[in-house]
Short mmCIF file of C-alpha atoms and ligand atoms in Angstrom, two decimals:
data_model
loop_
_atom_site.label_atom_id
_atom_site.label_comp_id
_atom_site.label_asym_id
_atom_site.label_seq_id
_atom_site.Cartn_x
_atom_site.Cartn_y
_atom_site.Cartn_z
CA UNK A 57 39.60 51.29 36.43
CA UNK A 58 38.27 54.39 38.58
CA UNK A 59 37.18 53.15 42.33
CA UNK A 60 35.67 54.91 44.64
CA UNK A 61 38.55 55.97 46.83
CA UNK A 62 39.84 57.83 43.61
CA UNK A 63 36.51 60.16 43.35
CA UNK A 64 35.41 62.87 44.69
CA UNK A 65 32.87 62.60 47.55
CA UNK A 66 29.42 62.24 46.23
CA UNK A 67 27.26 63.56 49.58
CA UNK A 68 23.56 63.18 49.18
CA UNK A 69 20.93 63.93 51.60
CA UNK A 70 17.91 61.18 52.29
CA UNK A 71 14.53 62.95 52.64
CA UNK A 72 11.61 61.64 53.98
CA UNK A 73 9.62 59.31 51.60
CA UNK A 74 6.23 57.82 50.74
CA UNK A 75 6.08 54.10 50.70
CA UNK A 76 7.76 51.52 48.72
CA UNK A 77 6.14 49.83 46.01
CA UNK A 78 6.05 48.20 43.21
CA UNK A 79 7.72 45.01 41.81
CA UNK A 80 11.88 45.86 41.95
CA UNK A 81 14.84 42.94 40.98
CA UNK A 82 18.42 43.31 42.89
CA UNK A 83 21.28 42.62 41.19
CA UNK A 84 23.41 39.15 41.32
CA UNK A 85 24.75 37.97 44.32
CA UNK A 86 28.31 39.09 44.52
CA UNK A 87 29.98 36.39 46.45
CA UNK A 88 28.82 34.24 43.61
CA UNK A 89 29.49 36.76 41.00
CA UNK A 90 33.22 36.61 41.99
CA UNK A 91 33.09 33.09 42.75
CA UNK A 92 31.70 32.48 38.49
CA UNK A 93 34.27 34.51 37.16
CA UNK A 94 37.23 32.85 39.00
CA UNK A 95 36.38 29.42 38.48
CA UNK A 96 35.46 30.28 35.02
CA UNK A 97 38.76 31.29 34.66
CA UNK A 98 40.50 28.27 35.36
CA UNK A 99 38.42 25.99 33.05
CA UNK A 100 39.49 25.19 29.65
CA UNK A 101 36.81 26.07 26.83
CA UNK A 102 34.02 28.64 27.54
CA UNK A 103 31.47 29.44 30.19
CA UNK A 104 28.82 32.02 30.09
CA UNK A 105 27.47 34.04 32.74
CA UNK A 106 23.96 35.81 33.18
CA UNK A 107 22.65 38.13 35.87
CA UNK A 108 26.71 39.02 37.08
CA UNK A 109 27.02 41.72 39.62
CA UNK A 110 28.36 44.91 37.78
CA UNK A 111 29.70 46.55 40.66
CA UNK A 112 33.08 47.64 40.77
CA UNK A 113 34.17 45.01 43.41
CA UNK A 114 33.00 42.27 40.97
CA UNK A 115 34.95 44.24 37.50
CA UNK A 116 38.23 44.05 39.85
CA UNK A 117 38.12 40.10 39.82
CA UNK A 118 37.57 40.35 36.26
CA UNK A 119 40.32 42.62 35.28
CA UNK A 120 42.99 40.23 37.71
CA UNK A 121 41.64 36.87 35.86
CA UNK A 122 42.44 38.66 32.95
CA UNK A 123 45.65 40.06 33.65
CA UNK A 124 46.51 36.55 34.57
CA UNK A 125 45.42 35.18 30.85
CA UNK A 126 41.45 34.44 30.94
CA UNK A 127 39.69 36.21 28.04
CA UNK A 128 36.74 37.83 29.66
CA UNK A 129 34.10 39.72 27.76
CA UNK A 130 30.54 41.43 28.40
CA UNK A 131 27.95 40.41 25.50
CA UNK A 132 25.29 43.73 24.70
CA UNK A 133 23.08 40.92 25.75
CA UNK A 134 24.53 41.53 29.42
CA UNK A 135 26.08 38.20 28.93
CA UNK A 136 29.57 37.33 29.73
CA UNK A 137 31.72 34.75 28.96
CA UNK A 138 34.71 33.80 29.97
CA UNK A 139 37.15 31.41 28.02
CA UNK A 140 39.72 30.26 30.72
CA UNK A 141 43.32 28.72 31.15
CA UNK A 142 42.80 25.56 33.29
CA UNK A 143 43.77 25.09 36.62
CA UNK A 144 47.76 25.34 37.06
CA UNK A 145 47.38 28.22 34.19
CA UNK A 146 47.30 31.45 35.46
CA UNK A 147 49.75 33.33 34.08
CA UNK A 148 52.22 35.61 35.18
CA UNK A 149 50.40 39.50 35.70
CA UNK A 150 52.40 42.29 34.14
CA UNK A 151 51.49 44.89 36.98
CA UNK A 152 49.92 44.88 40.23
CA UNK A 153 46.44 43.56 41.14
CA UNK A 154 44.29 46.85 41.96
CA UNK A 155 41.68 45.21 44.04
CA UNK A 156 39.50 48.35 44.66
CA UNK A 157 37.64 48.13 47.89
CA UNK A 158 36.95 44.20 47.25
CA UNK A 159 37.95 42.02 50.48
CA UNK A 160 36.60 39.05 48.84
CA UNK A 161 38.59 39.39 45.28
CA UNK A 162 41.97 40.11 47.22
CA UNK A 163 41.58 36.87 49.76
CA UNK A 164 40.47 34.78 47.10
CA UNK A 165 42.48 35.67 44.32
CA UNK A 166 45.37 35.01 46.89
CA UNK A 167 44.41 31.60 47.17
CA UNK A 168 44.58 31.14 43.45
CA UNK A 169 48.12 32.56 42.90
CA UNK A 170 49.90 30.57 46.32
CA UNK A 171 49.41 27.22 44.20
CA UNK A 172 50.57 28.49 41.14
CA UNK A 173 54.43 29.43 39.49
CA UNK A 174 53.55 32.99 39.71
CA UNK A 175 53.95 36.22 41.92
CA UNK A 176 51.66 39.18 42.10
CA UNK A 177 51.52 42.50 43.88
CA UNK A 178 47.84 43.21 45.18
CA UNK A 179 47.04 46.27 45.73
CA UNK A 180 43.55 48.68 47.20
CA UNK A 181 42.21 51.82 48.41
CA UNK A 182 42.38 53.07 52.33
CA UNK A 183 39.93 51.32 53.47
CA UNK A 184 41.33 47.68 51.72
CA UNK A 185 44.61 48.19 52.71
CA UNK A 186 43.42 48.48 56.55
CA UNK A 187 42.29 44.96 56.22
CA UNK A 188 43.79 41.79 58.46
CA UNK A 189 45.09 39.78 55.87
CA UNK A 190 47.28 37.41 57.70
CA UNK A 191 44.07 35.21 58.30
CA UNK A 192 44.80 34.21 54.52
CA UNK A 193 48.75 34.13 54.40
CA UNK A 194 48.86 32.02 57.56
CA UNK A 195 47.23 29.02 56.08
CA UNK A 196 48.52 30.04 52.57
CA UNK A 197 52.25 29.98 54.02
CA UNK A 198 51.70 26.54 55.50
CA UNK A 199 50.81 25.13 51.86
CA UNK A 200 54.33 27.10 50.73
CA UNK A 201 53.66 30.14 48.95
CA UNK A 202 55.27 33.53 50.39
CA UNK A 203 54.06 36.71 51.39
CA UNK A 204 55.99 40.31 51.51
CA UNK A 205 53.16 42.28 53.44
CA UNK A 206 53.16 46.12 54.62
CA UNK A 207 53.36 46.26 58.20
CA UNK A 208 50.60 45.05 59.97
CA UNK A 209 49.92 42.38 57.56
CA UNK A 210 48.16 44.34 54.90
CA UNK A 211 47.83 45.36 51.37
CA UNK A 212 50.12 46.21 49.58
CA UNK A 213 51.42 43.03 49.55
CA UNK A 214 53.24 40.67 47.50
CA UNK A 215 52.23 36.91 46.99
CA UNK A 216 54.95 34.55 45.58
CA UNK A 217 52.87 30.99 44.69
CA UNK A 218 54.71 27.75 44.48
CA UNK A 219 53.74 24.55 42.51
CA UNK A 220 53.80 22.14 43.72
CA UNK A 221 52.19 23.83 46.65
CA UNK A 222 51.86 21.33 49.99
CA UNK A 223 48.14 20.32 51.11
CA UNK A 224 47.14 21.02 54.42
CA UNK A 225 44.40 20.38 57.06
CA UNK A 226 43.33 23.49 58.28
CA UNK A 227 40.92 24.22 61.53
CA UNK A 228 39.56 28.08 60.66
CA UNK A 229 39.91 30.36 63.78
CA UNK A 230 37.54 32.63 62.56
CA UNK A 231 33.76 32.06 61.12
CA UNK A 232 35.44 33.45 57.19
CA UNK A 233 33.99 32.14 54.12
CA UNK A 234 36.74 34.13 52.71
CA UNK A 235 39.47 32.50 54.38
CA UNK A 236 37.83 28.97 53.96
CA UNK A 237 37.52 29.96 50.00
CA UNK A 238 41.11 31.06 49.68
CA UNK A 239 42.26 27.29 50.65
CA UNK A 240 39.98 25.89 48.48
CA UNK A 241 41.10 27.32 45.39
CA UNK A 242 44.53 27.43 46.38
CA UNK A 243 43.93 23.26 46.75
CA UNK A 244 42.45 23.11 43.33
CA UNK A 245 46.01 23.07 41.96
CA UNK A 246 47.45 21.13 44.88
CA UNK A 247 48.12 17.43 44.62
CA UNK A 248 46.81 15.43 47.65
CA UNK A 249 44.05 15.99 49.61
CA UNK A 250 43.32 19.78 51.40
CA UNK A 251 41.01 20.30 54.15
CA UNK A 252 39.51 22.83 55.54
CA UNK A 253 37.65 22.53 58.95
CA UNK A 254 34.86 24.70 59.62
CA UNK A 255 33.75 24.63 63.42
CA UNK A 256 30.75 27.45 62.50
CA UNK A 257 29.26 27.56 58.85
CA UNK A 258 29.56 30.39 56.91
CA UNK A 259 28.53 31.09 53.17
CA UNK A 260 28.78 27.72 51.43
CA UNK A 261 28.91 28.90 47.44
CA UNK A 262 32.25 27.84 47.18
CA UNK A 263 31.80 24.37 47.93
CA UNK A 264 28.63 24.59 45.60
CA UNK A 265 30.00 25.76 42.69
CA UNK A 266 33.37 24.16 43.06
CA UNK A 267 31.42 20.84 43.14
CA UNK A 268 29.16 22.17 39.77
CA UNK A 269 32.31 23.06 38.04
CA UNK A 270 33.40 19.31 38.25
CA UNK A 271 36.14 19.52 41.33
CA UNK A 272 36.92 16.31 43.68
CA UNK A 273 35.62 18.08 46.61
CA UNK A 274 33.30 16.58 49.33
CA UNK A 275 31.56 18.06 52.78
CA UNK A 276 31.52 15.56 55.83
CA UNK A 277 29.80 16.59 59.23
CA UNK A 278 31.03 15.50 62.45
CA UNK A 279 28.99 14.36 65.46
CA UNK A 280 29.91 17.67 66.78
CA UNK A 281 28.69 19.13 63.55
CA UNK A 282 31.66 20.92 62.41
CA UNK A 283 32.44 20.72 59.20
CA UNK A 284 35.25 18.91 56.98
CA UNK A 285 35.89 20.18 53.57
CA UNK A 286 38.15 17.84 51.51
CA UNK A 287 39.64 18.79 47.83
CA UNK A 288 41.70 16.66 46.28
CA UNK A 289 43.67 18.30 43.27
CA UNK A 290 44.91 19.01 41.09
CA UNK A 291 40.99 18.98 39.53
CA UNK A 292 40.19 19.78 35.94
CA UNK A 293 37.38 21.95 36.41
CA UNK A 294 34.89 22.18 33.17
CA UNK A 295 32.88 24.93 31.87
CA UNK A 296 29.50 26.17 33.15
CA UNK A 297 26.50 27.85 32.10
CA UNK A 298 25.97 30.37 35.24
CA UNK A 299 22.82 31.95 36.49
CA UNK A 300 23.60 34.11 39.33
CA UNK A 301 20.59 34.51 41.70
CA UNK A 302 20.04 38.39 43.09
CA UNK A 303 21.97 38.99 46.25
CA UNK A 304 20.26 38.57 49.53
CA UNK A 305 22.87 41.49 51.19
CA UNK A 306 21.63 43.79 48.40
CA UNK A 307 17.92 42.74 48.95
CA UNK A 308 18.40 43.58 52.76
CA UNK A 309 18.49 47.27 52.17
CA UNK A 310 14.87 47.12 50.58
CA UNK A 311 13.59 44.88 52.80
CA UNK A 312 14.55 47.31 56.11
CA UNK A 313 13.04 50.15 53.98
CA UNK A 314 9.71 48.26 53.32
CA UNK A 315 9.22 47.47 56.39
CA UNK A 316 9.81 50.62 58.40
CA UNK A 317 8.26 53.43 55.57
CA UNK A 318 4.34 53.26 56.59
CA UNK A 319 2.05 51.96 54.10
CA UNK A 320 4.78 50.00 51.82
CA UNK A 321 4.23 47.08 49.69
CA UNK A 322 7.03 46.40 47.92
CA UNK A 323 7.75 42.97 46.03
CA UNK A 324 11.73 42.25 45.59
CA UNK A 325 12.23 39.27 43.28
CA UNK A 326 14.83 37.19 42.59
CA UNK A 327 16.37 37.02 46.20
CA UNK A 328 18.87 34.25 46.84
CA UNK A 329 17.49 31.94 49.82
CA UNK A 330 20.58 29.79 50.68
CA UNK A 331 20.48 29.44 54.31
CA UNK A 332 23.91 30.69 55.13
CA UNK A 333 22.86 34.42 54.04
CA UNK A 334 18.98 34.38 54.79
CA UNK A 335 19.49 35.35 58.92
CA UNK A 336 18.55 38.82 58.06
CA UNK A 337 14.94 37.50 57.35
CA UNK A 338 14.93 35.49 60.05
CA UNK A 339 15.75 38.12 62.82
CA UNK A 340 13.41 40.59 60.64
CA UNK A 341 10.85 38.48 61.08
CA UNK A 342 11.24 37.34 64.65
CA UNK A 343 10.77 41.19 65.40
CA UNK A 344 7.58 41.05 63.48
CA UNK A 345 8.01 41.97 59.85
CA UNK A 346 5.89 40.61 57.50
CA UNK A 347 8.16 38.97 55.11
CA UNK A 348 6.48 36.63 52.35
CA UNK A 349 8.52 34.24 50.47
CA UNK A 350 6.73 33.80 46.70
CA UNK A 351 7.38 31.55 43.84
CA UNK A 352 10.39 29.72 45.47
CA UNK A 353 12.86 27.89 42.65
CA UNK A 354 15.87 26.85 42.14
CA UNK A 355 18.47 29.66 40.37
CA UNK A 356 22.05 28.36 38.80
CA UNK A 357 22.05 25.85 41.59
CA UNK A 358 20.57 28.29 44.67
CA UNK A 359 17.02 28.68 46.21
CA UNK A 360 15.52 32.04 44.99
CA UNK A 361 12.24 33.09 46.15
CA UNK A 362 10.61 37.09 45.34
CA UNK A 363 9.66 38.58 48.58
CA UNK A 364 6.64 40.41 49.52
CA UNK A 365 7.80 42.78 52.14
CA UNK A 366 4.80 45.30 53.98
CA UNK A 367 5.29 47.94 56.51
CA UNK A 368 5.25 46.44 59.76
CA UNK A 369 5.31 47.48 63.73
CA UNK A 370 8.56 45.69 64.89
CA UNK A 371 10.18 44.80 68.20
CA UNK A 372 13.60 44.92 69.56
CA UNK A 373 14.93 41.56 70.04
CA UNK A 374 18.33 39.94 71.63
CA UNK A 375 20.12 38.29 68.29
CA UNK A 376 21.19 35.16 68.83
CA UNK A 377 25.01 35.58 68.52
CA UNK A 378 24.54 31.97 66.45
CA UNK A 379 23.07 33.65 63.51
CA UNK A 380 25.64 36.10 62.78
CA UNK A 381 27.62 34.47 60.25
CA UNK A 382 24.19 33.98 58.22
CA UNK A 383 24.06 38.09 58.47
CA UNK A 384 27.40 38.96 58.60
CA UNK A 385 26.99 41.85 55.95
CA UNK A 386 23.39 43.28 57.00
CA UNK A 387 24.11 44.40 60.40
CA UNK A 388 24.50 47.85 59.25
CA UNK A 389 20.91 47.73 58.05
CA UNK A 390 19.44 45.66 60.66
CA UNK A 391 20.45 48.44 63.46
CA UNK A 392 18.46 50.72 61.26
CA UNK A 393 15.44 48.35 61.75
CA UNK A 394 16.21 48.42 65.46
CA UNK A 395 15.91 52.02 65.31
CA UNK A 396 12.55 52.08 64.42
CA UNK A 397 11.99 49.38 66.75
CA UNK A 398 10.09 49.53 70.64
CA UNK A 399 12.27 48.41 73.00
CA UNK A 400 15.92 47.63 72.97
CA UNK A 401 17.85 45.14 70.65
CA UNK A 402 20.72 43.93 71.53
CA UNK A 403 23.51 42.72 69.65
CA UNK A 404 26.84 40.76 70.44
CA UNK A 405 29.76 38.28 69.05
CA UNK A 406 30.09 40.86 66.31
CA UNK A 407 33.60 41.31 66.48
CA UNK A 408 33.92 40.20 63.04
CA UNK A 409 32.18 43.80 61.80
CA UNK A 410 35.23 45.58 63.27
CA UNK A 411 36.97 44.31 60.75
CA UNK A 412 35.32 44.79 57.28
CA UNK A 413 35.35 47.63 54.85
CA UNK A 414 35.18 50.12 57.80
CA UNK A 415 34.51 49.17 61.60
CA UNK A 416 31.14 48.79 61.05
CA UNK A 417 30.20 48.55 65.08
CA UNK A 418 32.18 52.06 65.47
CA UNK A 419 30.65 53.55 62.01
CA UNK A 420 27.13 53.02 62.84
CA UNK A 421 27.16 53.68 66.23
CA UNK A 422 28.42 57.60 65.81
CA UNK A 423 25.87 57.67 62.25
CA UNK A 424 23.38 56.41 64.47
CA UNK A 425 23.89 58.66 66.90
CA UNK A 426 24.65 61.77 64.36
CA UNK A 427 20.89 61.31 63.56
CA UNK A 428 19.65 60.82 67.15
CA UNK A 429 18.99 57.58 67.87
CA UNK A 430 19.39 55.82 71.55
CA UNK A 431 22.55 53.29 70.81
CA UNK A 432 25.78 52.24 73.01
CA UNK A 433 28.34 50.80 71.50
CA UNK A 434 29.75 47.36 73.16
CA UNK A 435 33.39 45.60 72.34
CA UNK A 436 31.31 43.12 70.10
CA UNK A 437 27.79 44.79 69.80
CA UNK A 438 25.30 47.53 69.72
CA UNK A 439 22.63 48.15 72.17
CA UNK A 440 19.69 50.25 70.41
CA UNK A 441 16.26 51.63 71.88
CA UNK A 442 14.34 52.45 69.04
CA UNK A 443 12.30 55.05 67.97
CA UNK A 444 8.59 52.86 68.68
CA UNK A 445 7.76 53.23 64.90
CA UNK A 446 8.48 56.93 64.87
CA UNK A 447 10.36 58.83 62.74
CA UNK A 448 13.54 59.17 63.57
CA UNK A 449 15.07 62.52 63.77
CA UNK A 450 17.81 62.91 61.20
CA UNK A 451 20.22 65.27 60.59
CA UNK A 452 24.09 64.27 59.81
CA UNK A 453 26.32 64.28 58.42
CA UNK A 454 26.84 60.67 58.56
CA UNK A 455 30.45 59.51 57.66
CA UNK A 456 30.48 56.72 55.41
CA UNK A 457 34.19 55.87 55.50
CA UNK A 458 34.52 53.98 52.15
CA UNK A 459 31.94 51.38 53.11
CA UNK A 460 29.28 50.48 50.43
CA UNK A 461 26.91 48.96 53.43
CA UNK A 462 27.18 52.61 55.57
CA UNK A 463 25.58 54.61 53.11
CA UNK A 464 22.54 52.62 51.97
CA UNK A 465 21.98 51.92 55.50
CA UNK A 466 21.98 55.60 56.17
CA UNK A 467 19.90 55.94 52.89
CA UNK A 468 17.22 53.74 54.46
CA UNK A 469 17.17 55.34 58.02
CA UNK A 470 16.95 58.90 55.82
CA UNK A 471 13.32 57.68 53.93
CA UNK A 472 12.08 57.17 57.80
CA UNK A 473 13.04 60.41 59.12
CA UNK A 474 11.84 63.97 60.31
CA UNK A 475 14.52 66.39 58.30
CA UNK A 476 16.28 63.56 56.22
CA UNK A 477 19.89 61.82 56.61
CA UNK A 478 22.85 63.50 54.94
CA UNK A 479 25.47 61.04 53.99
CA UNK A 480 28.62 62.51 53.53
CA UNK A 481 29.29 59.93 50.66
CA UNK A 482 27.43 57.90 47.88
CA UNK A 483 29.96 56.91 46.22
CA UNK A 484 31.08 53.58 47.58
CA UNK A 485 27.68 52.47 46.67
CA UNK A 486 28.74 51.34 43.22
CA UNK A 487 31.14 48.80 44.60
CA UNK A 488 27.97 46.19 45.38
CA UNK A 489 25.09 47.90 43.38
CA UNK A 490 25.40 50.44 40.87
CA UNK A 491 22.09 50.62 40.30
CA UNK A 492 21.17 50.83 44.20
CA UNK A 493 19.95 55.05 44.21
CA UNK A 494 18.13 54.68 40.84
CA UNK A 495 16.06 51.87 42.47
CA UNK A 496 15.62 53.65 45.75
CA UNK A 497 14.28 56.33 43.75
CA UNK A 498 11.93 54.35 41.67
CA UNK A 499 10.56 52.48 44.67
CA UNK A 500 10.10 55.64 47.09
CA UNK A 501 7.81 57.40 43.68
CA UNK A 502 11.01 59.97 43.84
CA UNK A 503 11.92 59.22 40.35
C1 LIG B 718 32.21 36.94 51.58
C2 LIG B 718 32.37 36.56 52.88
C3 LIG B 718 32.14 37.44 54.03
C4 LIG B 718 31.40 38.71 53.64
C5 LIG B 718 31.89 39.29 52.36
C6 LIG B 718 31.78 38.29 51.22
C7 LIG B 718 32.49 35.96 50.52
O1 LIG B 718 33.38 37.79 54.60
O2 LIG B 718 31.50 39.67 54.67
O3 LIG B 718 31.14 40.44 52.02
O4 LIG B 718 32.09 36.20 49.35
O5 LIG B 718 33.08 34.91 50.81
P1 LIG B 718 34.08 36.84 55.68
O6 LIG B 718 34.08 35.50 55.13
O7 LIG B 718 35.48 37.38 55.84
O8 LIG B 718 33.27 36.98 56.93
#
């Protein structure tokens, strides 16, 4: 499978665009688009899945269910299905796990092999194998599988499973829907009862679609509100019909653009509402954009709604370091809104971004400031003064460092700017959405 890390550069400069509009769809959600293929994979008999994420983060999950025995296919319809070996029946892999640039496939597909009889090598470009993992081998080791990591605690890395793996009760010391998934799945072949305490919410599709697919799992809330996840295994999970909602992180990028390119009117539909990924709308509209939820539904078990998005004179705010975990992902595009805002936003308890597919606080502050805008960077935060509604300047390059989320942001700032954004990099793009500079395109009247 070619990833990103193996191609050649793809630089691109961002010119200065009309408005966005139109009627555009984003692609499926791609924590749930890993999240259907895995459990898929460890029913017996066959699911089918519409509106997956193609992106190459989402094909690397699908390639390591199937080098571990699923039979995974993609219909011309755009279909897939998936025909899966049960929980407890992963099979031996044959070679290493290539996970790409995919955080989420490598921490939860860890979680599936600890419980079971097998061992796997997992394996990832630069910026993958910078990644913490020992937030998922700590609480993996407790329930008995082993790890042989490279020093520091990253990829490549070796994963020895056990079963009968042991259950455990685990307090999360970071806000990580990743590392709170990885235990869950890992309990699914686990007798006894695993559970996973969660002191500050993050992304809850696990538990969702865990539950959908038939697992013993239940959610209890404390009078301190922190959650309890309980599975008890080992679960037969049975097979689904999946509709996978468009991804609100995806959505983000058109959203920011809308609202800071004059005269837009751009309707996104489709867009995932669950309120552990909807801050972005909430802190976009607290600054005054004019975001209009339309049509609201129900999508394979999520709230969907198609958003109305116009051009709109924002303000910088102080985020409320409460939302972030709601966000996590579209703080790269959010300090692009801030750029364009009047006055200063400010930004903390982001220490989290440090950590994903590049340092994301680092990254965008020196982009930011390659195009001249007003930011400082903080130990867990950004400080911007924006631009008032004006044009920012431009320029570049911007470094993009292997992170998907760098270069649409610096797309986005690029439409809004006096001599365009160059972004040393494209490429990364298709990890989360292939399709992302076709529809940028198409929206701005470029194409
Ligand atoms: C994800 C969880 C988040 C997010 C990532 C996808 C998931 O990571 O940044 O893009 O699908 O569970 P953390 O849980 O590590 O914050």
């Amino acid at each position: 499978m070619a990833h990103s890390a193996d191609q050649a550069p793809v630089p691109r400069r961002f010119a200065r665009s009309g408005p966005l509009t139109g009627t555009i769809r984003v692609p499926g959600d791609k924590s749930i688009s890993h999240r259907a293929l895995m459990l898929s994979a460890l029913c017996v008999g066959q699911s089918r899945i519409s509106g997956l994420l193609e992106g190459e983060d989402v094909l690397a999950t699908a390639a390591a269910m199937r080098a571990m025995g699923a039979q995974i296919e993609r219909g011309a319809d755009g279909i897939w299905t998936v025909h899966g070996v049960g929980v407890g029946g992963l099979m031996q892999p044959a070679q290493a796990l290539d996970m790409g640039n995919s955080g989420t496939s490598t921490r939860l597909l860890m979680g599936l092999v600890a419980s079971h009889p097998i061992t796997a090598m997992f394996t990832g470009d630069a910026s993958l194998s910078r990644r913490p993992m020992a937030r998922v081998t700590d609480p993996l080791g407790e329930m008995g599988a082993e790890f042989n990591a490279s020093p520091g605690g990253t990829l490549p890395l070796m994963v020895r499973g056990i079963s009968p793996a042991v259950p455990i009760s685990y307090r999360l010391p970071v806000a990580s829907a990743q590392v709170k998934s990885a235990i869950l799945l890992a309990a699914l072949n686990t007798p006894g009862t695993t559970t996973v305490i969660e002191p500050v919410a993050t992304r809850d599709h696990s538990e969702k679609m865990l539950k959908g697919f038939g697992a013993d799992l239940t959610v209890e809330t404390d009078a301190d509100g922190v959650r309890h996840i309980h599975v008890t295994g080992p679960c037969d999970l049975t097979a689904q019909d999946i509709e996978v909602p468009g991804d609100p992180s995806s959505a983000a990028f058109f959203i920011v653009a809308a609202l800071i390119v004059p005269g837009s009117d751009l309707t996104i539909e489709n867009v995932g509402m669950n309120v552990t990924r909807t801050g972005i709308i909430t802190v976009l509209e607290q600054m005054g954009g004019q975001i209009e939820r339309l049509n609201a539904r129900t999508v394979g078990g999520e709230p969907v709604a198609d958003l109305r998005v116009r051009a709109s004179a924002l303000s910088g705010i102080t985020v409320d370091p409460a939302i972030v975990p709601s966000m996590v992902d579209e703080f790269p595009v959010f300090f692009i809104a801030a750029a364009m805002a009047s006055g200063t936003t400010v930004t903390s308890g982001l220490d989290e971004l440090r950590v994903k597919e590049s340092d994301r606080l680092a990254t965008m502050a020196r982009g930011l400031e390659a195009i001249g805008v007003d930011v400082e960077e903080r130990e867990d935060g950004l400080v911007i003064t924006g631009s008032g509604g004006a044009s920012l300047r431009g320029g570049g390059p911007v470094a993009t460092l292997l992170d998907h989320r760098i270069a649409m942001s610096f797309a986005v700032a690029g439409l809004a700017s006096e001599q365009g954004v160059n972004v040393d990099d494209t490429a990364p793009i298709a990890t989360s959405f292939p399709d992302f500079l076709n529809l940028l395109d198409r929206s701005t009247g470029a194409a």
